[in-house]
PDB file of C-alpha atoms and ligand atoms in Angstrom:
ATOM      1  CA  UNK A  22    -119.724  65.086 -79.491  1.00 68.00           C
ATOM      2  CA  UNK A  23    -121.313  66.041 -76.765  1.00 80.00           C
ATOM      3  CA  UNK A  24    -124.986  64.448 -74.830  1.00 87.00           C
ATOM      4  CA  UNK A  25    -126.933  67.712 -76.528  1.00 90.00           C
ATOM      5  CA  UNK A  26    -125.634  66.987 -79.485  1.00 95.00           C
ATOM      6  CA  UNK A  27    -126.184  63.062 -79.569  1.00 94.00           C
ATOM      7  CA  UNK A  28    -130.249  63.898 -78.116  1.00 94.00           C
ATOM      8  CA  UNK A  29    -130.291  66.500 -80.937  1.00 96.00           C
ATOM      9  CA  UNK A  30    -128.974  63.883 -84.100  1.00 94.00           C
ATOM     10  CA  UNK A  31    -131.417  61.210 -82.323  1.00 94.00           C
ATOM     11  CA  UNK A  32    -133.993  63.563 -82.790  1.00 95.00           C
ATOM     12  CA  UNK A  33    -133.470  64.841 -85.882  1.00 95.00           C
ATOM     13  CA  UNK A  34    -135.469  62.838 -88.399  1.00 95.00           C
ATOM     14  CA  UNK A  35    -138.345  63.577 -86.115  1.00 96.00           C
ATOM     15  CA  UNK A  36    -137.790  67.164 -86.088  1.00 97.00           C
ATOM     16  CA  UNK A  37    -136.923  67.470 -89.662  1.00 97.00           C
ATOM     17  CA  UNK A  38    -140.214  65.598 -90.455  1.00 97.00           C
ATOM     18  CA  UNK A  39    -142.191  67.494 -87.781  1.00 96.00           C
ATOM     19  CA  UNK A  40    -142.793  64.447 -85.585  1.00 97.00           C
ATOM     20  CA  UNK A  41    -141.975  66.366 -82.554  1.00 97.00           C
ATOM     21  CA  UNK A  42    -143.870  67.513 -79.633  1.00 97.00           C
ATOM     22  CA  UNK A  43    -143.168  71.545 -78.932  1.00 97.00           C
ATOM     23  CA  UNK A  44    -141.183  71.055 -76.245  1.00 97.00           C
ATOM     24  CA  UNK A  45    -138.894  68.479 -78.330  1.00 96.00           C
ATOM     25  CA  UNK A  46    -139.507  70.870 -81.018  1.00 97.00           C
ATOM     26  CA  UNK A  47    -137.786  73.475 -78.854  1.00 97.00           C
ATOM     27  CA  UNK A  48    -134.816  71.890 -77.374  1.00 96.00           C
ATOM     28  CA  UNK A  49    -133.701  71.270 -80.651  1.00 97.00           C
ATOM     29  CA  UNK A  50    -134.176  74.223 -82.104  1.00 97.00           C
ATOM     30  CA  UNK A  51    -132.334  75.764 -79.591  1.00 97.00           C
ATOM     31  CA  UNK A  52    -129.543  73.155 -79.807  1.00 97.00           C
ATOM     32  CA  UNK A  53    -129.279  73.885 -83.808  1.00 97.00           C
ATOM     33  CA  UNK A  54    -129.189  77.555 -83.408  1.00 96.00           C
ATOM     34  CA  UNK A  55    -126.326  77.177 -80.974  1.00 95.00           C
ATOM     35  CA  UNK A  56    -124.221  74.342 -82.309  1.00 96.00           C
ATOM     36  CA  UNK A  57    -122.919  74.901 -86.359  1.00 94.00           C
ATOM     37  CA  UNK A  58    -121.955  71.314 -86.416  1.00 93.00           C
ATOM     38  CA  UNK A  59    -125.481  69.890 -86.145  1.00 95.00           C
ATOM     39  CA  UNK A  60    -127.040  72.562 -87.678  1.00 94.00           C
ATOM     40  CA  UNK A  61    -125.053  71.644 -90.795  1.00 92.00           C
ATOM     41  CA  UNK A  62    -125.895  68.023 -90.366  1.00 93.00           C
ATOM     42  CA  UNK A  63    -129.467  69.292 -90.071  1.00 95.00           C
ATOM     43  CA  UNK A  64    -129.339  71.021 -93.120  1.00 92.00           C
ATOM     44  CA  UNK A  65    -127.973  68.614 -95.242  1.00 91.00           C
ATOM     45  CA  UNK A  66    -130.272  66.213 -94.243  1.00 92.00           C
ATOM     46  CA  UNK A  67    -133.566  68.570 -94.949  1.00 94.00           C
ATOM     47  CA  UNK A  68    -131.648  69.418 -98.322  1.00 91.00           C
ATOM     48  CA  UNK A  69    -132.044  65.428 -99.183  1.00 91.00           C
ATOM     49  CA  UNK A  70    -135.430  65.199 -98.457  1.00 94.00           C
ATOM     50  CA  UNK A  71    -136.506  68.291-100.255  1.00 91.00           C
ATOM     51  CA  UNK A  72    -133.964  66.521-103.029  1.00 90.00           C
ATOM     52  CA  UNK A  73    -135.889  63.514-103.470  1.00 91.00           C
ATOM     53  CA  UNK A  74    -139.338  65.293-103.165  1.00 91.00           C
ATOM     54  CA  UNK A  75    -138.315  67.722-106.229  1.00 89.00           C
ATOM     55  CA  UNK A  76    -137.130  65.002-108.326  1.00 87.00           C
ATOM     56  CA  UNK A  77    -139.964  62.518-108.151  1.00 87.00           C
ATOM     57  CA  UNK A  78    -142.686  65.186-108.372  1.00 86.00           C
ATOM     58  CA  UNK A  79    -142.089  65.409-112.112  1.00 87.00           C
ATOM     59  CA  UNK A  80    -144.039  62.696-112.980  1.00 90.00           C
ATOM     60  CA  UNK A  81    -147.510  63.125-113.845  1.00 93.00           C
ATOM     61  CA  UNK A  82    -150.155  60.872-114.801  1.00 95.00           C
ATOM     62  CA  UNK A  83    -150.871  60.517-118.463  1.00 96.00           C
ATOM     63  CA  UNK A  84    -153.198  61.897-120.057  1.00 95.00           C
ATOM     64  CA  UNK A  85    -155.534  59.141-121.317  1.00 96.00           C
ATOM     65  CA  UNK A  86    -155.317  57.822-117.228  1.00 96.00           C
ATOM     66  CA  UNK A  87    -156.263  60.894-116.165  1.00 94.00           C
ATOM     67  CA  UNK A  88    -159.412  60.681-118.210  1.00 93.00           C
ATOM     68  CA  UNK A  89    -160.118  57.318-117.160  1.00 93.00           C
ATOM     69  CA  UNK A  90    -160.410  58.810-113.840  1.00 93.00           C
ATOM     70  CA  UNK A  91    -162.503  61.850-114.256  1.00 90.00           C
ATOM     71  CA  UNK A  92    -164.975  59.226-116.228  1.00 89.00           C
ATOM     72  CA  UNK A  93    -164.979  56.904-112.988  1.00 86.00           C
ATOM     73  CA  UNK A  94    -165.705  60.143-111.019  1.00 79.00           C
ATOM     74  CA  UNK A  95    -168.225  61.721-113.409  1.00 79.00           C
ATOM     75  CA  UNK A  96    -170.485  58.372-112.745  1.00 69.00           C
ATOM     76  CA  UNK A  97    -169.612  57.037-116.301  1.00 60.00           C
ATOM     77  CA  UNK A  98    -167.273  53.971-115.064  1.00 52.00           C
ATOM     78  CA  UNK A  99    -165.795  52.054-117.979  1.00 51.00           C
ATOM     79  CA  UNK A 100    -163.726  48.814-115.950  1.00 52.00           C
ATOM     80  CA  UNK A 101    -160.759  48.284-118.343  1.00 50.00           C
ATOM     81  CA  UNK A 102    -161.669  44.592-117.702  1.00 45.00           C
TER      82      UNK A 102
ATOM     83  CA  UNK B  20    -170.029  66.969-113.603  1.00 40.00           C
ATOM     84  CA  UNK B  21    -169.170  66.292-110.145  1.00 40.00           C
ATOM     85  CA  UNK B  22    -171.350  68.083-107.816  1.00 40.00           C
ATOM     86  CA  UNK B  23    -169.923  70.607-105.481  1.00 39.00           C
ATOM     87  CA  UNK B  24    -170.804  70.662-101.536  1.00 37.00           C
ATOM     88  CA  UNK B  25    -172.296  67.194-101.723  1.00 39.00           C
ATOM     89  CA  UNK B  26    -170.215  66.459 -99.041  1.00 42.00           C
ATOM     90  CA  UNK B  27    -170.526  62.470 -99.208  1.00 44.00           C
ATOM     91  CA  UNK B  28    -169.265  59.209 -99.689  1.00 42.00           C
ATOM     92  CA  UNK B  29    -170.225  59.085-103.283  1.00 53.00           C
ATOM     93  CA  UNK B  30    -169.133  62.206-104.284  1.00 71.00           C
ATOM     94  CA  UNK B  31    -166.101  60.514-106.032  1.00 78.00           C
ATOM     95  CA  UNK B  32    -164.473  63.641-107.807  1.00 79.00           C
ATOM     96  CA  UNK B  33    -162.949  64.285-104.484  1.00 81.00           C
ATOM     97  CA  UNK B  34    -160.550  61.606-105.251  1.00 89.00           C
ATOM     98  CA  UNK B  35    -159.488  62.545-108.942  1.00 89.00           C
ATOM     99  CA  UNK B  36    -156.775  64.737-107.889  1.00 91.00           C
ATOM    100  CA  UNK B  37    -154.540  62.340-107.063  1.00 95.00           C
ATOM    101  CA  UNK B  38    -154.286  61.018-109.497  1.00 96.00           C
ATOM    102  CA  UNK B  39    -150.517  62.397-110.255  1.00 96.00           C
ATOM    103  CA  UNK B  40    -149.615  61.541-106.442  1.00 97.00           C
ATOM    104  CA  UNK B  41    -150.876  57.760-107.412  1.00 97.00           C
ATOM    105  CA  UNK B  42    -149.222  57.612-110.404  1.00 97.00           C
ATOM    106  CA  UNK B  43    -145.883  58.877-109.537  1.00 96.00           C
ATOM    107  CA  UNK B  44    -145.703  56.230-106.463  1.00 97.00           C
ATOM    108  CA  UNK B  45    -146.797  53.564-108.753  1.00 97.00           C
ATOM    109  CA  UNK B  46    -144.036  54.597-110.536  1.00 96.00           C
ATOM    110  CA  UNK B  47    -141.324  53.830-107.974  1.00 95.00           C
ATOM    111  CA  UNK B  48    -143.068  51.037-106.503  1.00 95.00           C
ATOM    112  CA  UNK B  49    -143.320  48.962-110.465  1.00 94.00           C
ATOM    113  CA  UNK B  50    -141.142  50.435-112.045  1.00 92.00           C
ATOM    114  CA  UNK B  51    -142.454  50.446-115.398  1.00 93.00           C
ATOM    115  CA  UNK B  52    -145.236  53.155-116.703  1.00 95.00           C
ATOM    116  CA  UNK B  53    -147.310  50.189-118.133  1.00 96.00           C
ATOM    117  CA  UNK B  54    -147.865  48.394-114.326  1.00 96.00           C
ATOM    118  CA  UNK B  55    -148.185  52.022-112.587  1.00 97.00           C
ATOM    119  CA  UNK B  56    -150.922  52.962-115.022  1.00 97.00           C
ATOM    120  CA  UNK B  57    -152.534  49.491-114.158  1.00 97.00           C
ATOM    121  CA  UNK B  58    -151.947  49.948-110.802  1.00 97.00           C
ATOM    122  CA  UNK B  59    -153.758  53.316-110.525  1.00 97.00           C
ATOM    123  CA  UNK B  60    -156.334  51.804-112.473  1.00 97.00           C
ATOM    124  CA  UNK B  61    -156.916  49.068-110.093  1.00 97.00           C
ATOM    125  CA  UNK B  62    -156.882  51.222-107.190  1.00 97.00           C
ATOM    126  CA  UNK B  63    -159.150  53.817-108.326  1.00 95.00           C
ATOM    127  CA  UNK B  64    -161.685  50.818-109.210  1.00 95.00           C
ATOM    128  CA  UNK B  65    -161.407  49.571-105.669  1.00 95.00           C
ATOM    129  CA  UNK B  66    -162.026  53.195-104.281  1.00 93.00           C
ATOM    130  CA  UNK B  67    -165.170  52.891-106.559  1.00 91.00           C
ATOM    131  CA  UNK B  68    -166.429  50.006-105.573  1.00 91.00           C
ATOM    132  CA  UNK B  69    -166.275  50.468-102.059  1.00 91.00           C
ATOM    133  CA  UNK B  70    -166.659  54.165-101.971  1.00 87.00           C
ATOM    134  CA  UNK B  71    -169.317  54.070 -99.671  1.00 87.00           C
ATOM    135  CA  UNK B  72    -166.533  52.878 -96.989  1.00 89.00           C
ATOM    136  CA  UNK B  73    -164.701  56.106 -97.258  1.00 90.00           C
ATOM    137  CA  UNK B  74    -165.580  58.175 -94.154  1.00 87.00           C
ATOM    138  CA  UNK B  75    -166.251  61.573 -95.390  1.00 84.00           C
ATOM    139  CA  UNK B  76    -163.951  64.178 -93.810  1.00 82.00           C
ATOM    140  CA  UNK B  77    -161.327  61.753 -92.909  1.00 87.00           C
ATOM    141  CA  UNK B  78    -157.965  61.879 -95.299  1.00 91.00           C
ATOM    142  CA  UNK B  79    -159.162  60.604 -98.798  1.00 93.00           C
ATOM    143  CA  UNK B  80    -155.540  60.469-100.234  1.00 95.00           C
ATOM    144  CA  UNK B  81    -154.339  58.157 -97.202  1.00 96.00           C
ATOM    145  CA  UNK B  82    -157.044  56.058 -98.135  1.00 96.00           C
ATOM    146  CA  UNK B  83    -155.734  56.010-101.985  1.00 96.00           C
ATOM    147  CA  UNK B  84    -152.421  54.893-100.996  1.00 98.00           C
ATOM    148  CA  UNK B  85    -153.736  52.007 -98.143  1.00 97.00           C
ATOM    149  CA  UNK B  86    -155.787  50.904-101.717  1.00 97.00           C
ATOM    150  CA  UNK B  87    -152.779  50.941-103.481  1.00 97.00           C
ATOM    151  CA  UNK B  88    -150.054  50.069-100.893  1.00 97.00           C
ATOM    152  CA  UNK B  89    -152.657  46.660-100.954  1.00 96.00           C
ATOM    153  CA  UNK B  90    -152.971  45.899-104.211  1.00 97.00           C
ATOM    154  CA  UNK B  91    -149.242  46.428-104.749  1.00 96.00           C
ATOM    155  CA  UNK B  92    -148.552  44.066-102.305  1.00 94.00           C
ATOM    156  CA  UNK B  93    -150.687  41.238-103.677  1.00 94.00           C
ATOM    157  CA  UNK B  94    -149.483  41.544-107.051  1.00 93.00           C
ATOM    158  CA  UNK B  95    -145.644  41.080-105.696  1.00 90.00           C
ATOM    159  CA  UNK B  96    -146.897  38.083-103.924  1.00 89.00           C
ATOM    160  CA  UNK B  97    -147.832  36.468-107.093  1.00 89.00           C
ATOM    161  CA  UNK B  98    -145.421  37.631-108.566  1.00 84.00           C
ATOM    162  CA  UNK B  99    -142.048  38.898-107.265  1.00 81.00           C
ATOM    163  CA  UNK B 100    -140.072  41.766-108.739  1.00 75.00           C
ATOM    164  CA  UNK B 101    -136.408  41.112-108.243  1.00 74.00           C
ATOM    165  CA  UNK B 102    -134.928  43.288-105.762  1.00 74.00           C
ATOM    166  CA  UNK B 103    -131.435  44.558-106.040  1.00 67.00           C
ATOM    167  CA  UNK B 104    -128.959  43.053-103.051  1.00 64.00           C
ATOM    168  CA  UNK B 105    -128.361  45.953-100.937  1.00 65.00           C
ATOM    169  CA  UNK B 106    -126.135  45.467 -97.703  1.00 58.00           C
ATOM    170  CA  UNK B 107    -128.068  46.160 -94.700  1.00 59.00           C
ATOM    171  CA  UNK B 108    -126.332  48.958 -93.240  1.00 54.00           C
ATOM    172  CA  UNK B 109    -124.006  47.842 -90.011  1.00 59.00           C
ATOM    173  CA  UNK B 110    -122.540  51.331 -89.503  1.00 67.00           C
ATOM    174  CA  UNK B 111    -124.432  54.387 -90.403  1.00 78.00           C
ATOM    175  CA  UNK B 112    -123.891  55.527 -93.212  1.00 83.00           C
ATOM    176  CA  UNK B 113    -124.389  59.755 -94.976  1.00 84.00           C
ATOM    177  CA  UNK B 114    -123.122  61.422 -97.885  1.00 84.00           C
ATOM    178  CA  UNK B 115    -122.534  64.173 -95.564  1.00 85.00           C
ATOM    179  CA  UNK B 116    -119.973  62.253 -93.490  1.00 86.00           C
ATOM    180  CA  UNK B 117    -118.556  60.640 -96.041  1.00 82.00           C
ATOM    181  CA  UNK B 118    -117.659  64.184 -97.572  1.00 82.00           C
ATOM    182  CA  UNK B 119    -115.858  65.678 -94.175  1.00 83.00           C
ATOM    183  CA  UNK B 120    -114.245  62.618 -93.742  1.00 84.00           C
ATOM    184  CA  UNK B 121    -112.690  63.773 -96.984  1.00 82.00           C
ATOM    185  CA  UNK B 122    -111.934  67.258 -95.977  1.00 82.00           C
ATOM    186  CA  UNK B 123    -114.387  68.737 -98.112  1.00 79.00           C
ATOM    187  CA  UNK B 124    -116.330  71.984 -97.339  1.00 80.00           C
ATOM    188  CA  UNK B 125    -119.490  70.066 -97.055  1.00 78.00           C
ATOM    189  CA  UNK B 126    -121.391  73.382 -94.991  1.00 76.00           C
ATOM    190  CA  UNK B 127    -120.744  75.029 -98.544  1.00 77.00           C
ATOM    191  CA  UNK B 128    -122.262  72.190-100.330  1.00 77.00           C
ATOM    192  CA  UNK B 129    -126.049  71.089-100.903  1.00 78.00           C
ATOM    193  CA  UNK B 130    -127.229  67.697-101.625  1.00 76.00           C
ATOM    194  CA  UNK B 131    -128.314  69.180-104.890  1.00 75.00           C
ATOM    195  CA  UNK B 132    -124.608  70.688-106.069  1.00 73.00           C
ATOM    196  CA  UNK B 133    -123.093  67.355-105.070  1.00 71.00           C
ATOM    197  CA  UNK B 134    -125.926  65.163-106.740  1.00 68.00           C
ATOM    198  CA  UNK B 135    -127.781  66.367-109.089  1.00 63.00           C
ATOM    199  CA  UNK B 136    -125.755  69.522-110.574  1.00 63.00           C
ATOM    200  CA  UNK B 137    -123.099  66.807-112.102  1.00 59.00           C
ATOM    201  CA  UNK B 138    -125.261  65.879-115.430  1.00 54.00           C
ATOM    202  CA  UNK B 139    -127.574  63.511-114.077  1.00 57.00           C
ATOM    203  CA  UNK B 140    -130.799  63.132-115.049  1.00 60.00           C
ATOM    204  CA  UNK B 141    -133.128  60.627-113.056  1.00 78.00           C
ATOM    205  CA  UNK B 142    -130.609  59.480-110.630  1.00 84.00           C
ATOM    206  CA  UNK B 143    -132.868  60.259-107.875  1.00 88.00           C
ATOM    207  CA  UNK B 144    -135.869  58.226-109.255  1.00 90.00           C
ATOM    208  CA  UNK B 145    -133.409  55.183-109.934  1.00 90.00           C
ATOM    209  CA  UNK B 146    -131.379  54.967-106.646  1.00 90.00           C
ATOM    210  CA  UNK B 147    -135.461  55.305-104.528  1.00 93.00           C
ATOM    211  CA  UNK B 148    -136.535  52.542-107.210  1.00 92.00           C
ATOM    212  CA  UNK B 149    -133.374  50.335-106.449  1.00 91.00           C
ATOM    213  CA  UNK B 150    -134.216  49.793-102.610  1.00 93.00           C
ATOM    214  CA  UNK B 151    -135.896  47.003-100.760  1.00 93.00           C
ATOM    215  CA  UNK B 152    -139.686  47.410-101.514  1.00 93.00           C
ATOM    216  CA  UNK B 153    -140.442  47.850 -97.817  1.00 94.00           C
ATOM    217  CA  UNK B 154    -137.921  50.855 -97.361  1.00 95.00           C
ATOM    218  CA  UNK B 155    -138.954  52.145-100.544  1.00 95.00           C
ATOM    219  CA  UNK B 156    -142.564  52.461 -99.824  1.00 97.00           C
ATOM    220  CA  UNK B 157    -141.845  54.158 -96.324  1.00 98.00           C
ATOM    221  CA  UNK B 158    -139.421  56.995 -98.436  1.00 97.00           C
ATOM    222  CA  UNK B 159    -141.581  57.200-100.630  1.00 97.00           C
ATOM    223  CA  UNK B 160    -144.942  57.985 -98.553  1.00 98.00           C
ATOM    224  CA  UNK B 161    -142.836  59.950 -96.055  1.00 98.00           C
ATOM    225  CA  UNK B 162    -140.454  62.107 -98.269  1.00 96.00           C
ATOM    226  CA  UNK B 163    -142.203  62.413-101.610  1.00 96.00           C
ATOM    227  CA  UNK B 164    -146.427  62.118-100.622  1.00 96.00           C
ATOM    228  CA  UNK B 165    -145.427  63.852 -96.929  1.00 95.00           C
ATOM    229  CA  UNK B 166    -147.348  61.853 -95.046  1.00 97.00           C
ATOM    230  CA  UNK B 167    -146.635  61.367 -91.074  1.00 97.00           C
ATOM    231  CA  UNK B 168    -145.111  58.750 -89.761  1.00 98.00           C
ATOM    232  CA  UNK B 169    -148.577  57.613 -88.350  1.00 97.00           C
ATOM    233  CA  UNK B 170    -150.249  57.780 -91.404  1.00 97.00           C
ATOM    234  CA  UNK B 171    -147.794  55.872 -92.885  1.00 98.00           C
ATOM    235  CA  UNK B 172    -148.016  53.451 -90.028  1.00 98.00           C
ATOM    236  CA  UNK B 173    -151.820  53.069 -90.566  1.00 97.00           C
ATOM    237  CA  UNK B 174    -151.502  52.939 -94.550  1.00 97.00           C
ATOM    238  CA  UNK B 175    -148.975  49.882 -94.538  1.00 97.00           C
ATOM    239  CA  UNK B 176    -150.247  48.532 -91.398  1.00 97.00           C
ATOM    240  CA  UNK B 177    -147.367  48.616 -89.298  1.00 97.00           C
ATOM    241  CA  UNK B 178    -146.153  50.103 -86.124  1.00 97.00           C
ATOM    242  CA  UNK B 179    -144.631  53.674 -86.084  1.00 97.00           C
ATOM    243  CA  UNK B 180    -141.712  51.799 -84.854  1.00 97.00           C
ATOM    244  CA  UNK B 181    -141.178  50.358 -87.682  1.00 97.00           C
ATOM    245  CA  UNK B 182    -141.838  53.243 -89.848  1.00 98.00           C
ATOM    246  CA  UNK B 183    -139.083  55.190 -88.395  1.00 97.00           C
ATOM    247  CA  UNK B 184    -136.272  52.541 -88.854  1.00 96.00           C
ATOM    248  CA  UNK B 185    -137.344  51.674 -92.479  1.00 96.00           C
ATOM    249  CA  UNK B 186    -137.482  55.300 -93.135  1.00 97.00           C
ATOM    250  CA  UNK B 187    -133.963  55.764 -91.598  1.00 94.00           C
ATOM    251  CA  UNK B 188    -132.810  52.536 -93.188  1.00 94.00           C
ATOM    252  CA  UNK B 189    -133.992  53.536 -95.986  1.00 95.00           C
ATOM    253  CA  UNK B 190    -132.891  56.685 -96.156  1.00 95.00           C
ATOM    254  CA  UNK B 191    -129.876  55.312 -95.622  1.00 93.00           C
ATOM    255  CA  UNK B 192    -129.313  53.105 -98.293  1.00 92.00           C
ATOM    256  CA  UNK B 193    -131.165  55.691-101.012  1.00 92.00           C
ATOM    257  CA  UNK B 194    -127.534  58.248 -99.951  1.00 90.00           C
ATOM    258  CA  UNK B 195    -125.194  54.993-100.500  1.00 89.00           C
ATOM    259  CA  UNK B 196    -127.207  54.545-103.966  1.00 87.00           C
ATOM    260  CA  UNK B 197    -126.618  58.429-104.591  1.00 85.00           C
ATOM    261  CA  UNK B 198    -123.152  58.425-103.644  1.00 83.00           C
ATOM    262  CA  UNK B 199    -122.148  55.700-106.149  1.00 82.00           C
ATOM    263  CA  UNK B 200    -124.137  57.583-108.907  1.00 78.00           C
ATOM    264  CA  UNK B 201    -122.313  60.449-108.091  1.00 72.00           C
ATOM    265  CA  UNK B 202    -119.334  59.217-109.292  1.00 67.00           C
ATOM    266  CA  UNK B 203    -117.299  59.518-106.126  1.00 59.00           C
ATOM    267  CA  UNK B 204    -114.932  56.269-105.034  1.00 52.00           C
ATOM    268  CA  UNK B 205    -117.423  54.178-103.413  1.00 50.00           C
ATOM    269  CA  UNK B 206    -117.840  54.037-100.128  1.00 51.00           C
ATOM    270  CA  UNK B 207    -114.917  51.692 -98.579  1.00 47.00           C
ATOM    271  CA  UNK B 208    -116.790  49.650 -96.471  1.00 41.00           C
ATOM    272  CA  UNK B 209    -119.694  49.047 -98.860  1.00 41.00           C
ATOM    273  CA  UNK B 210    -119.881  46.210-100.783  1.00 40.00           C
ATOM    274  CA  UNK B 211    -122.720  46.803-103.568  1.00 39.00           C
ATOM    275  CA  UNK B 212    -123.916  44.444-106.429  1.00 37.00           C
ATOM    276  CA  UNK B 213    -124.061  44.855-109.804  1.00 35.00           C
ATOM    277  CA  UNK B 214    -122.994  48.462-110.518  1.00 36.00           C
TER     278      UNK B 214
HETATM  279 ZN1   ZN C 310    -124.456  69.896 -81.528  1.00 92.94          ZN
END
């Protein structure tokens, strides 16, 4: 592996995250589109995170919570307690 | 009903929608639908009481989760959750290398076809909810509710530092969990707990 490629996998998580200044932002963009090997990495990497975010959207509040709320915001606050 | 273009403090409607973001979190962070609800509950009584703290214009769902990132907190100090042993990582550890270490095609292969597509159902939710609370919370806020790492440094109150090597640690771990799920050989130089 060469030192592009070990700057680019450092920099990664930040880039896949968009932590990254644009310069940074650049230079590893420009390593990806020229190197298949980290590009791959890169992409398998983004496809976990989108993973995880698709699978643990699915829950949603229930219902009777979700009225509790709107009554808290509608100025008619009924404390469980 | 709420007011639009009030524009202040006390216009707490702003904060009802999210309510599903809450309650999902809650969700990994208890475990159980009963303590997320209460959870949520809690926080959105805190945000009520001291709704008048809320700077208007500044991010009112950060400020949900620093509520409820709190309260969680306190609860687990009185009382613990038991935490699943999970080997800190020495080596580095991905799904991805583990799979060309194999030979496989793994630039033909998504996380999703190796994961998910093999009759699964929450395996996901279960391997995030399995790690160390501390990791779990950064993956959580960072990967699921998209906050950045600053945020996420300002909501739990620790440096950015930090934030990046629990995410990475944790991100770590949540592919080991994944990869035994999966149903491949485990990793060999993991040694995990109970299944
Ligand atoms: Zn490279």
């Amino acid at each position: 592996m060469g030192d592009h490629c070990q700057q680019t996998m450092q920099k990664l998580s930040g880039y896949m995250d968009r932590e990254l200044n644009d310069a940074e932002v650049r230079k590893v963009k420009a390593h990806l589109d020229d190197c298949p090997p980290c590009e791959q990495v890169f992409e398998f990497q983004a496809g976990m995170k989108r993973l995880v975010r698709r699978e643990c959207c699915t829950d949603e509040a229930p219902p009777r919570l979700r009225d509790w709320v709107r009554k808290l915001a509608t100025g008619h606050p009924k404390p469980a307690e | 009903m709420g007011q639009q273009g009030i524009g202040m403090s006390s216009d707490f409607s702003l904060f009802e929608r999210h309510v599903d973001a809450l309650y999902r979190s809650a969700l990994r962070l208890t475990r159980k639908p009963e303590d997320a609800e209460d959870l949520v509950q809690e926080t959105y009584l805190r945000a009520y009481r001291y709704r008048n703290r809320f700077q208007p214009g500044t991010n009112e769902k950060a400020w949900l989760f620093t509520i409820m990132t709190n309260v969680f907190r306190n609860r687990l100090r009185q009382h613990p959750l038991p935490e699943s042993p999970i080997d800190q990582p020495g080596a580095d550890f991905s799904i991805y290398d583990q799979l060309r270490r194999e030979g496989m095609p793994v630039h033909l292969m998504s996380p999703e076809e190796i994961i998910v597509d093999r009759g699964f159902g929450d395996e996901v939710k279960h391997a995030l909810e399995e790690l160390p609370v501390n990791m779990r919370m950064v993956v959580v806020l960072v990967d699921v509710e998209d906050f950045s790492y600053k945020e996420v440094a300002s909501i739990l109150g620790i440096k950015i530092g930090t934030v990046m090597s629990r995410l990475h640690r944790g991100r770590q771990a949540l592919q080991k969990k994944l990869w035994e799920y999966s149903g491949r050989p485990k990793p060999s130089a993991i040694a995990v707990g109970a299944h």
